[in-house]
Amino acid sequence: MSKVDEVNRVTIREKIPDGLTRRAQYFVRIHGYRIPDPGVEQHRARWLEHGIPSAEIDRAVAYQEIWGGIALPPSPHYDGGPSSLSADVPEGAEAEGWWFGAGLQRTALPYAFMIGPEGEFGIHAGTWVPLHGSIEGWVESVALADHARRCARTVTTVTGEAVEALQLDGFEPVLEVAGRADTWWRGADSLVAVYRGEAECMLAPQCRTATVYSGLDEWGLEGLGA
């Protein structure tokens, strides 16, 4: 690890965002790092000239101050998710609400990662689909996927109609991921991640995916816990 990487990791350890479970904090601390990011406050005057409300600029600035420059390992879906978290110019209208970019894609994708009118994290490609109720929910989901993959005895993936056939009776929702289109479920010895975001955004039901992590003990089901 270079001296620059060491500095970036020290910085992120000292400034881990509030509101995460211990498991997600550990994931960000150990596997994440912060890259230089100039921020968006410098664009305020120009954005105001283009009719973007000051309150929406404030939202983007607040997001940037907390999350700007944080890079995490790839998520299992959405081609890894954002390469790093970074706010971008707000877009929208008073009637429908405002969104701003949450971070650049790692690969070419037909949608953008965005923060929605109510602070949701989701994807947008003409159709807005919130994946999680907050950016914290997205980070929790990536951290939980990493933990579950490491602890599970078996990992099974199903797609399309098979997702709807999953028997989740007796499972409870994993609340910390603030699930919207994407949800996590905890059973007696397994975790199930259900991803419907791409299917809804691109009107492609075949893109529905679920991953079942089986053979988990108490540690595997919770990790460092909430």
mmCIF file of C-alpha atoms in Angstrom:
data_model
loop_
_atom_site.group_PDB
_atom_site.id
_atom_site.type_symbol
_atom_site.label_atom_id
_atom_site.label_comp_id
_atom_site.label_asym_id
_atom_site.label_seq_id
_atom_site.Cartn_x
_atom_site.Cartn_y
_atom_site.Cartn_z
ATOM 1 C CA MET A 1 0.000 0.000 0.000
ATOM 2 C CA SER A 2 1.349 3.410 -0.973
ATOM 3 C CA LYS A 3 1.692 6.311 1.451
ATOM 4 C CA VAL A 4 -1.200 8.034 -0.369
ATOM 5 C CA ASP A 5 -3.444 4.992 0.160
ATOM 6 C CA GLU A 6 -2.447 4.888 3.813
ATOM 7 C CA VAL A 7 -3.393 8.545 4.241
ATOM 8 C CA ASN A 8 -6.718 8.039 2.463
ATOM 9 C CA ARG A 9 -7.575 5.045 4.660
ATOM 10 C CA VAL A 10 -6.657 6.928 7.826
ATOM 11 C CA THR A 11 -8.900 9.778 6.688
ATOM 12 C CA ILE A 12 -11.879 7.526 6.111
ATOM 13 C CA ARG A 13 -11.363 5.806 9.489
ATOM 14 C CA GLU A 14 -11.543 9.160 11.176
ATOM 15 C CA LYS A 15 -14.605 10.309 9.227
ATOM 16 C CA ILE A 16 -16.888 7.303 8.850
ATOM 17 C CA PRO A 17 -20.419 8.673 8.327
ATOM 18 C CA ASP A 18 -22.891 8.369 11.174
ATOM 19 C CA GLY A 19 -25.991 6.220 10.967
ATOM 20 C CA LEU A 20 -24.345 2.947 9.920
ATOM 21 C CA THR A 21 -24.442 -0.357 11.771
ATOM 22 C CA ARG A 22 -21.220 -1.630 13.306
ATOM 23 C CA ARG A 23 -20.997 -4.146 10.455
ATOM 24 C CA ALA A 24 -21.153 -1.413 7.799
ATOM 25 C CA GLN A 25 -18.767 0.817 9.739
ATOM 26 C CA TYR A 26 -16.253 -2.044 9.823
ATOM 27 C CA PHE A 27 -16.725 -2.653 6.086
ATOM 28 C CA VAL A 28 -16.141 1.000 5.207
ATOM 29 C CA ARG A 29 -13.186 1.266 7.594
ATOM 30 C CA ILE A 30 -11.408 -1.871 6.360
ATOM 31 C CA HIS A 31 -12.329 -2.003 2.686
ATOM 32 C CA GLY A 32 -13.145 1.586 1.752
ATOM 33 C CA TYR A 33 -10.964 4.571 1.040
ATOM 34 C CA ARG A 34 -11.467 8.202 0.155
ATOM 35 C CA ILE A 35 -10.181 9.725 -3.074
ATOM 36 C CA PRO A 36 -9.644 13.469 -3.612
ATOM 37 C CA ASP A 37 -12.925 15.136 -4.545
ATOM 38 C CA PRO A 38 -13.262 18.866 -5.199
ATOM 39 C CA GLY A 39 -16.848 19.107 -3.945
ATOM 40 C CA VAL A 40 -19.800 20.947 -5.444
ATOM 41 C CA GLU A 41 -20.034 24.174 -3.424
ATOM 42 C CA GLN A 42 -17.883 25.830 -6.074
ATOM 43 C CA HIS A 43 -20.720 25.365 -8.577
ATOM 44 C CA ARG A 44 -23.434 27.048 -6.489
ATOM 45 C CA ALA A 45 -23.478 30.401 -8.290
ATOM 46 C CA ARG A 46 -23.645 28.794 -11.741
ATOM 47 C CA TRP A 47 -26.330 26.340 -10.668
ATOM 48 C CA LEU A 48 -28.431 29.149 -9.206
ATOM 49 C CA GLU A 49 -28.158 30.985 -12.530
ATOM 50 C CA HIS A 50 -29.618 27.898 -14.213
ATOM 51 C CA GLY A 51 -32.650 27.947 -11.929
ATOM 52 C CA ILE A 52 -31.700 25.187 -9.525
ATOM 53 C CA PRO A 53 -33.262 25.933 -6.116
ATOM 54 C CA SER A 54 -30.863 26.775 -3.301
ATOM 55 C CA ALA A 55 -32.397 24.044 -1.116
ATOM 56 C CA GLU A 56 -31.529 21.406 -3.717
ATOM 57 C CA ILE A 57 -27.970 22.669 -3.944
ATOM 58 C CA ASP A 58 -27.800 22.468 -0.153
ATOM 59 C CA ARG A 59 -28.830 18.803 -0.344
ATOM 60 C CA ALA A 60 -26.085 18.036 -2.849
ATOM 61 C CA VAL A 61 -23.514 19.912 -0.784
ATOM 62 C CA ALA A 62 -24.534 18.073 2.406
ATOM 63 C CA TYR A 63 -24.262 14.709 0.627
ATOM 64 C CA GLN A 64 -20.856 15.649 -0.740
ATOM 65 C CA GLU A 65 -19.538 16.753 2.635
ATOM 66 C CA ILE A 66 -20.374 13.376 4.179
ATOM 67 C CA TRP A 67 -19.938 10.891 1.343
ATOM 68 C CA GLY A 68 -17.903 12.664 -1.332
ATOM 69 C CA GLY A 69 -14.886 10.676 -2.489
ATOM 70 C CA ILE A 70 -15.681 7.461 -0.603
ATOM 71 C CA ALA A 71 -14.893 4.431 -2.741
ATOM 72 C CA LEU A 72 -16.150 0.987 -1.751
ATOM 73 C CA PRO A 73 -15.584 -2.491 -3.179
ATOM 74 C CA PRO A 74 -18.010 -3.440 -5.974
ATOM 75 C CA SER A 75 -21.539 -4.490 -5.119
ATOM 76 C CA PRO A 76 -22.754 -7.864 -6.473
ATOM 77 C CA HIS A 77 -25.162 -6.156 -8.905
ATOM 78 C CA TYR A 78 -25.543 -2.961 -10.916
ATOM 79 C CA ASP A 79 -22.087 -3.633 -12.384
ATOM 80 C CA GLY A 80 -20.572 -2.901 -9.005
ATOM 81 C CA GLY A 81 -22.470 0.307 -8.265
ATOM 82 C CA PRO A 82 -20.809 3.728 -8.182
ATOM 83 C CA SER A 83 -17.030 3.734 -8.544
ATOM 84 C CA SER A 84 -17.002 6.342 -5.791
ATOM 85 C CA LEU A 85 -19.669 8.445 -4.132
ATOM 86 C CA SER A 86 -19.877 12.027 -5.375
ATOM 87 C CA ALA A 87 -22.697 14.535 -5.809
ATOM 88 C CA ASP A 88 -23.495 15.998 -9.221
ATOM 89 C CA VAL A 89 -25.695 18.759 -10.592
ATOM 90 C CA PRO A 90 -29.338 18.538 -9.391
ATOM 91 C CA GLU A 91 -31.970 18.030 -12.051
ATOM 92 C CA GLY A 92 -35.738 17.970 -11.961
ATOM 93 C CA ALA A 93 -38.635 20.366 -11.436
ATOM 94 C CA GLU A 94 -40.811 21.611 -8.604
ATOM 95 C CA ALA A 95 -43.767 19.485 -9.674
ATOM 96 C CA GLU A 96 -41.929 16.152 -9.866
ATOM 97 C CA GLY A 97 -39.092 16.733 -7.416
ATOM 98 C CA TRP A 98 -35.322 16.924 -7.760
ATOM 99 C CA TRP A 99 -32.547 14.364 -8.067
ATOM 100 C CA PHE A 100 -28.779 14.634 -8.111
ATOM 101 C CA GLY A 101 -26.060 12.209 -9.121
ATOM 102 C CA ALA A 102 -24.782 9.898 -6.384
ATOM 103 C CA GLY A 103 -21.580 8.745 -8.097
ATOM 104 C CA LEU A 104 -20.195 7.700 -11.470
ATOM 105 C CA GLN A 105 -20.724 4.209 -12.869
ATOM 106 C CA ARG A 106 -17.818 1.784 -13.004
ATOM 107 C CA THR A 107 -18.887 0.624 -16.476
ATOM 108 C CA ALA A 108 -21.184 1.823 -19.250
ATOM 109 C CA LEU A 109 -24.757 1.451 -17.988
ATOM 110 C CA PRO A 110 -28.155 2.559 -19.334
ATOM 111 C CA TYR A 111 -28.970 4.305 -16.058
ATOM 112 C CA ALA A 112 -27.404 6.691 -13.545
ATOM 113 C CA PHE A 113 -27.053 6.313 -9.781
ATOM 114 C CA MET A 114 -28.934 9.137 -8.098
ATOM 115 C CA ILE A 115 -30.243 10.493 -4.814
ATOM 116 C CA GLY A 116 -33.980 11.075 -4.976
ATOM 117 C CA PRO A 117 -36.337 13.785 -3.708
ATOM 118 C CA GLU A 118 -36.679 12.103 -0.297
ATOM 119 C CA GLY A 119 -33.022 11.123 0.038
ATOM 120 C CA GLU A 120 -33.446 7.680 -1.523
ATOM 121 C CA PHE A 121 -30.594 5.963 -3.339
ATOM 122 C CA GLY A 122 -31.619 4.555 -6.700
ATOM 123 C CA ILE A 123 -31.211 4.348 -10.454
ATOM 124 C CA HIS A 124 -32.661 6.652 -13.090
ATOM 125 C CA ALA A 125 -33.060 6.121 -16.832
ATOM 126 C CA GLY A 126 -36.175 8.107 -17.635
ATOM 127 C CA THR A 127 -37.860 5.984 -14.965
ATOM 128 C CA TRP A 128 -36.839 6.605 -11.349
ATOM 129 C CA VAL A 129 -36.478 3.496 -9.192
ATOM 130 C CA PRO A 130 -35.357 3.925 -5.566
ATOM 131 C CA LEU A 131 -33.340 0.893 -4.499
ATOM 132 C CA HIS A 132 -32.950 1.905 -0.840
ATOM 133 C CA GLY A 133 -34.523 4.582 1.310
ATOM 134 C CA SER A 134 -31.152 6.259 1.864
ATOM 135 C CA ILE A 135 -27.508 6.187 0.850
ATOM 136 C CA GLU A 136 -26.853 4.499 4.186
ATOM 137 C CA GLY A 137 -29.178 1.690 3.070
ATOM 138 C CA TRP A 138 -27.108 1.159 -0.065
ATOM 139 C CA VAL A 139 -23.869 1.015 1.926
ATOM 140 C CA GLU A 140 -25.474 -1.409 4.385
ATOM 141 C CA SER A 141 -26.553 -3.673 1.519
ATOM 142 C CA VAL A 142 -23.066 -3.778 -0.004
ATOM 143 C CA ALA A 143 -21.534 -4.465 3.403
ATOM 144 C CA LEU A 144 -24.064 -7.203 4.150
ATOM 145 C CA ALA A 145 -23.462 -8.880 0.770
ATOM 146 C CA ASP A 146 -19.727 -8.925 1.462
ATOM 147 C CA HIS A 147 -20.274 -10.385 4.935
ATOM 148 C CA ALA A 148 -22.829 -12.983 3.807
ATOM 149 C CA ARG A 149 -20.638 -14.163 0.936
ATOM 150 C CA ARG A 150 -17.739 -14.742 3.303
ATOM 151 C CA CYS A 151 -19.800 -16.639 5.885
ATOM 152 C CA ALA A 152 -22.273 -18.706 3.845
ATOM 153 C CA ARG A 153 -21.715 -22.408 3.238
ATOM 154 C CA THR A 154 -23.643 -22.206 -0.031
ATOM 155 C CA VAL A 155 -24.655 -19.308 -2.278
ATOM 156 C CA THR A 156 -27.502 -19.761 -4.768
ATOM 157 C CA THR A 157 -28.723 -17.260 -7.351
ATOM 158 C CA VAL A 158 -32.127 -17.350 -9.050
ATOM 159 C CA THR A 159 -33.515 -15.052 -11.722
ATOM 160 C CA GLY A 160 -36.772 -14.064 -13.399
ATOM 161 C CA GLU A 161 -39.953 -15.781 -12.292
ATOM 162 C CA ALA A 162 -38.012 -17.969 -9.880
ATOM 163 C CA VAL A 163 -37.498 -14.905 -7.690
ATOM 164 C CA GLU A 164 -41.232 -14.668 -7.043
ATOM 165 C CA ALA A 165 -41.341 -18.371 -6.161
ATOM 166 C CA LEU A 166 -38.964 -17.974 -3.219
ATOM 167 C CA GLN A 167 -40.557 -18.999 0.062
ATOM 168 C CA LEU A 168 -39.871 -16.206 2.540
ATOM 169 C CA ASP A 169 -42.481 -17.155 5.133
ATOM 170 C CA GLY A 170 -40.850 -16.901 8.533
ATOM 171 C CA PHE A 171 -38.198 -14.501 7.253
ATOM 172 C CA GLU A 172 -37.958 -10.967 8.583
ATOM 173 C CA PRO A 173 -36.863 -7.899 6.624
ATOM 174 C CA VAL A 174 -33.375 -6.587 7.303
ATOM 175 C CA LEU A 175 -34.394 -3.068 8.246
ATOM 176 C CA GLU A 176 -30.988 -1.400 8.095
ATOM 177 C CA VAL A 177 -30.860 -1.688 4.302
ATOM 178 C CA ALA A 178 -33.993 0.501 4.073
ATOM 179 C CA GLY A 179 -35.225 -1.646 1.204
ATOM 180 C CA ARG A 180 -37.325 -0.286 -1.621
ATOM 181 C CA ALA A 181 -36.933 -2.121 -4.948
ATOM 182 C CA ASP A 182 -34.080 -4.114 -3.396
ATOM 183 C CA THR A 183 -34.659 -5.917 -0.110
ATOM 184 C CA TRP A 184 -32.863 -8.268 2.285
ATOM 185 C CA TRP A 185 -34.499 -10.987 4.364
ATOM 186 C CA ARG A 186 -33.160 -12.891 7.382
ATOM 187 C CA GLY A 187 -34.234 -16.446 8.207
ATOM 188 C CA ALA A 188 -33.192 -19.059 10.736
ATOM 189 C CA ASP A 189 -29.947 -19.923 8.962
ATOM 190 C CA SER A 190 -29.957 -17.911 5.757
ATOM 191 C CA LEU A 191 -30.028 -14.438 4.255
ATOM 192 C CA VAL A 192 -31.822 -13.618 1.020
ATOM 193 C CA ALA A 193 -31.089 -10.562 -1.117
ATOM 194 C CA VAL A 194 -33.751 -9.644 -3.693
ATOM 195 C CA TYR A 195 -32.829 -7.227 -6.485
ATOM 196 C CA ARG A 196 -35.671 -5.793 -8.583
ATOM 197 C CA GLY A 197 -34.177 -2.396 -9.450
ATOM 198 C CA GLU A 198 -32.960 -3.083 -12.985
ATOM 199 C CA ALA A 199 -36.123 -5.025 -13.813
ATOM 200 C CA GLU A 200 -38.305 -2.067 -12.820
ATOM 201 C CA CYS A 201 -36.105 0.633 -14.325
ATOM 202 C CA MET A 202 -35.709 -1.057 -17.712
ATOM 203 C CA LEU A 203 -39.084 -2.846 -17.782
ATOM 204 C CA ALA A 204 -37.200 -6.129 -18.006
ATOM 205 C CA PRO A 205 -38.688 -8.696 -15.583
ATOM 206 C CA GLN A 206 -36.033 -11.219 -16.597
ATOM 207 C CA CYS A 207 -33.517 -9.038 -14.733
ATOM 208 C CA ARG A 208 -35.063 -9.857 -11.355
ATOM 209 C CA THR A 209 -32.415 -11.581 -9.268
ATOM 210 C CA ALA A 210 -32.210 -13.065 -5.807
ATOM 211 C CA THR A 211 -29.206 -14.452 -3.973
ATOM 212 C CA VAL A 212 -29.672 -16.954 -1.152
ATOM 213 C CA TYR A 213 -26.850 -17.252 1.378
ATOM 214 C CA SER A 214 -27.394 -20.504 3.291
ATOM 215 C CA GLY A 215 -25.759 -22.334 6.190
ATOM 216 C CA LEU A 216 -25.229 -19.283 8.371
ATOM 217 C CA ASP A 217 -24.733 -19.419 12.111
ATOM 218 C CA GLU A 218 -25.638 -16.565 14.464
ATOM 219 C CA TRP A 219 -22.483 -14.667 13.528
ATOM 220 C CA GLY A 220 -23.166 -15.181 9.850
ATOM 221 C CA LEU A 221 -26.704 -13.835 10.176
ATOM 222 C CA GLU A 222 -25.686 -10.674 12.013
ATOM 223 C CA GLY A 223 -21.937 -10.052 11.811
ATOM 224 C CA LEU A 224 -21.054 -7.146 14.049
ATOM 225 C CA GLY A 225 -24.760 -6.409 14.318
ATOM 226 C CA ALA A 226 -26.618 -3.143 14.302
#
